[in-house]
Amino acid sequence: MTGIRLTAPAPGWAIDADVVVVGSGVAGLTAALRCAAAGLDTVVVTKARLDDGSTRWAQGGIAAALGEGDTPEQHLDDTLVAGAGLCDEEAVRTLVTEGPDAVRRLITTGAHFDTTDSGDIALTREGGHHRRRIAHAGGDATGAEISRALVEAVREAALHTIENALVLDLLTDAEGRTAGVSLHVMGEGQHDGVGAVRAPSVVLATGGMGQVFSATTNPSVSTGDGVALALRAGAEVSDLEFVQFHPTVLFLGADSEGQQPLVSEAVRGEGAHLVDADGVRFMLGQHELAELAPRDIVAKGITRRMHEKGAEHMYLDARHFGAAMWEQRFPTILTACRVHGIDPVTEPIPVAPAAHYASGGVRTDLRGRTTVPGLYACGEVACTGVHGANRLASNSLLEGLVFAERIAADIAEVRPPRTPPAEASRDADDLTPLLAPEARTAIQRTMTRGAGVLRSAGSLATAAGELEALHREAAADAEADGAKTVVPGVDAWEVTNLLLVSRVLVAAAREREETRGCHWREDRPDRDDAHGRRHLVVRIGPDRTPVVNRTQTAAFPPVRPSD
């Protein structure tokens, strides 16, 4: 344990439970429902409303070997290829083997997927998949349908939920074991201000950290809070350098910032073409699957062509779909395009890569256990080993589903006793100085310039220097007599979390001196299997400096010494 915490008031209220799940996407709500079904007193904490997480933004679908002729083995092969040599094969095998039944249980929970005329689940293809195995709902509203079904199930089960709550730090007992979380409720519901949920099992399902970049497909709540909490608690994170940039995000202008509209990979799966301003299909010849190559390859292909042409974006041409197909299969995307003055029925869609998905995160084993006893993680916040250096399209919802079920099974089997949290230190040395909210833009621009799609030793060194300067400035202000201190609050806590995860991401990216998966080093364009087929495991030292360790093999070390 590090003892490091955010600067925040002491909890003014507390409730007790067996399990607290932080996050309300597919991973969090699945874990909560399974824990409750096992008779565990379960509390769900979510940063906004129950249905406001990243899951509802997922357009393409959920991948599983559900179609005739498809097998888990084929799904495994496609996942391993996309992961560029860094997938944990046992984790992938768990995912693809347990995935089909997990999807069927999701349907039993109430999720309605699109079907064919014969009543079978309709399946499509996306990048990196050699078969149609993507189940979708509402055309391109899969995440929204899954979120609806799970939220309804949670409400029907009358689970205790705390909405509009930002998780702050992990609570631990006298033995250093998990004892709950501190959190801040933003002025709504039966609890206000900083409080605590005391529980011997904590499940992090907080989603991604796309807001470290200027332009992202992630919602505004995706500020890396779960990864930051885990780091402060002494947990290990891994593969954080592998940030997937979605190749086809609606281009709204070079200065556009914040959440950007996604143009699902399923559009290419149904036959859309990537073209430049002259109408040339530039992905032909770059990969056997052309536009349906794994995302890192397509993102690089688009970026490379943009540089060659001196252009700010490329185009996705699906005019040949016709109005009826657009309206039936991709109504959400059609509406988003038209809102921004583009009609994909009659004109190509301007697209460019934007930050989309964190393939790495808090390191777990196959039961979702982290390196901190009692702390679990699932979904995008976790690094299970499934994604390796690059996530295969539509494996994310499946990973959240499968590993959430495994976490619930482990907690139900162990049923750890409730123990009181130890008294938190009020020593200033243990408190993380807060950044002013206006530092958020500076962090995002630093990360976009230095650690975006294209990286180099120079760009990463500059980014590291700028981030370290922000860190030192906050520390100096906190120690200076008479200095204006930052008032604790949601904006300050979020930007402080963003700085921590940015520093760790850049530290790992500097250490990985090769190009692999979605980590693209301009100065190191080749893959180096002799030295690079290793994981980078990072923790925060007592001095708050990222400590990066390279594994000895492509396999993860156990999360527990006795494993």
PDB file of C-alpha atoms in Angstrom, residues 51 60 110 116 119 137 226 261 268 358 388 399 403 419 460 527:
ATOM      1  CA  ASP A  51     -27.218   4.599 -18.048  1.00  0.00           C
ATOM      2  CA  GLY A  60     -20.971  -1.905 -33.491  1.00  0.00           C
ATOM      3  CA  GLY A 110     -33.751  -8.751 -21.373  1.00  0.00           C
ATOM      4  CA  THR A 116     -32.792 -12.333 -39.337  1.00  0.00           C
ATOM      5  CA  GLY A 119     -35.364 -15.487 -36.130  1.00  0.00           C
ATOM      6  CA  ALA A 137     -29.121  -4.174 -31.642  1.00  0.00           C
ATOM      7  CA  GLY A 226     -10.477   3.851 -11.559  1.00  0.00           C
ATOM      8  CA  PRO A 261     -19.139  11.197 -32.929  1.00  0.00           C
ATOM      9  CA  ARG A 268     -16.956  -0.818 -43.093  1.00  0.00           C
ATOM     10  CA  ALA A 358      -7.559   1.725 -23.432  1.00  0.00           C
ATOM     11  CA  GLY A 388      -2.703  -7.445 -25.845  1.00  0.00           C
ATOM     12  CA  GLU A 399     -14.783  -8.995 -22.004  1.00  0.00           C
ATOM     13  CA  PHE A 403     -15.044 -11.282 -16.499  1.00  0.00           C
ATOM     14  CA  THR A 419     -13.680  -5.386   8.611  1.00  0.00           C
ATOM     15  CA  LEU A 460       7.284  11.574 -25.529  1.00  0.00           C
ATOM     16  CA  ARG A 527       8.322  -4.659 -34.091  1.00  0.00           C
TER      17      ARG A 527
END
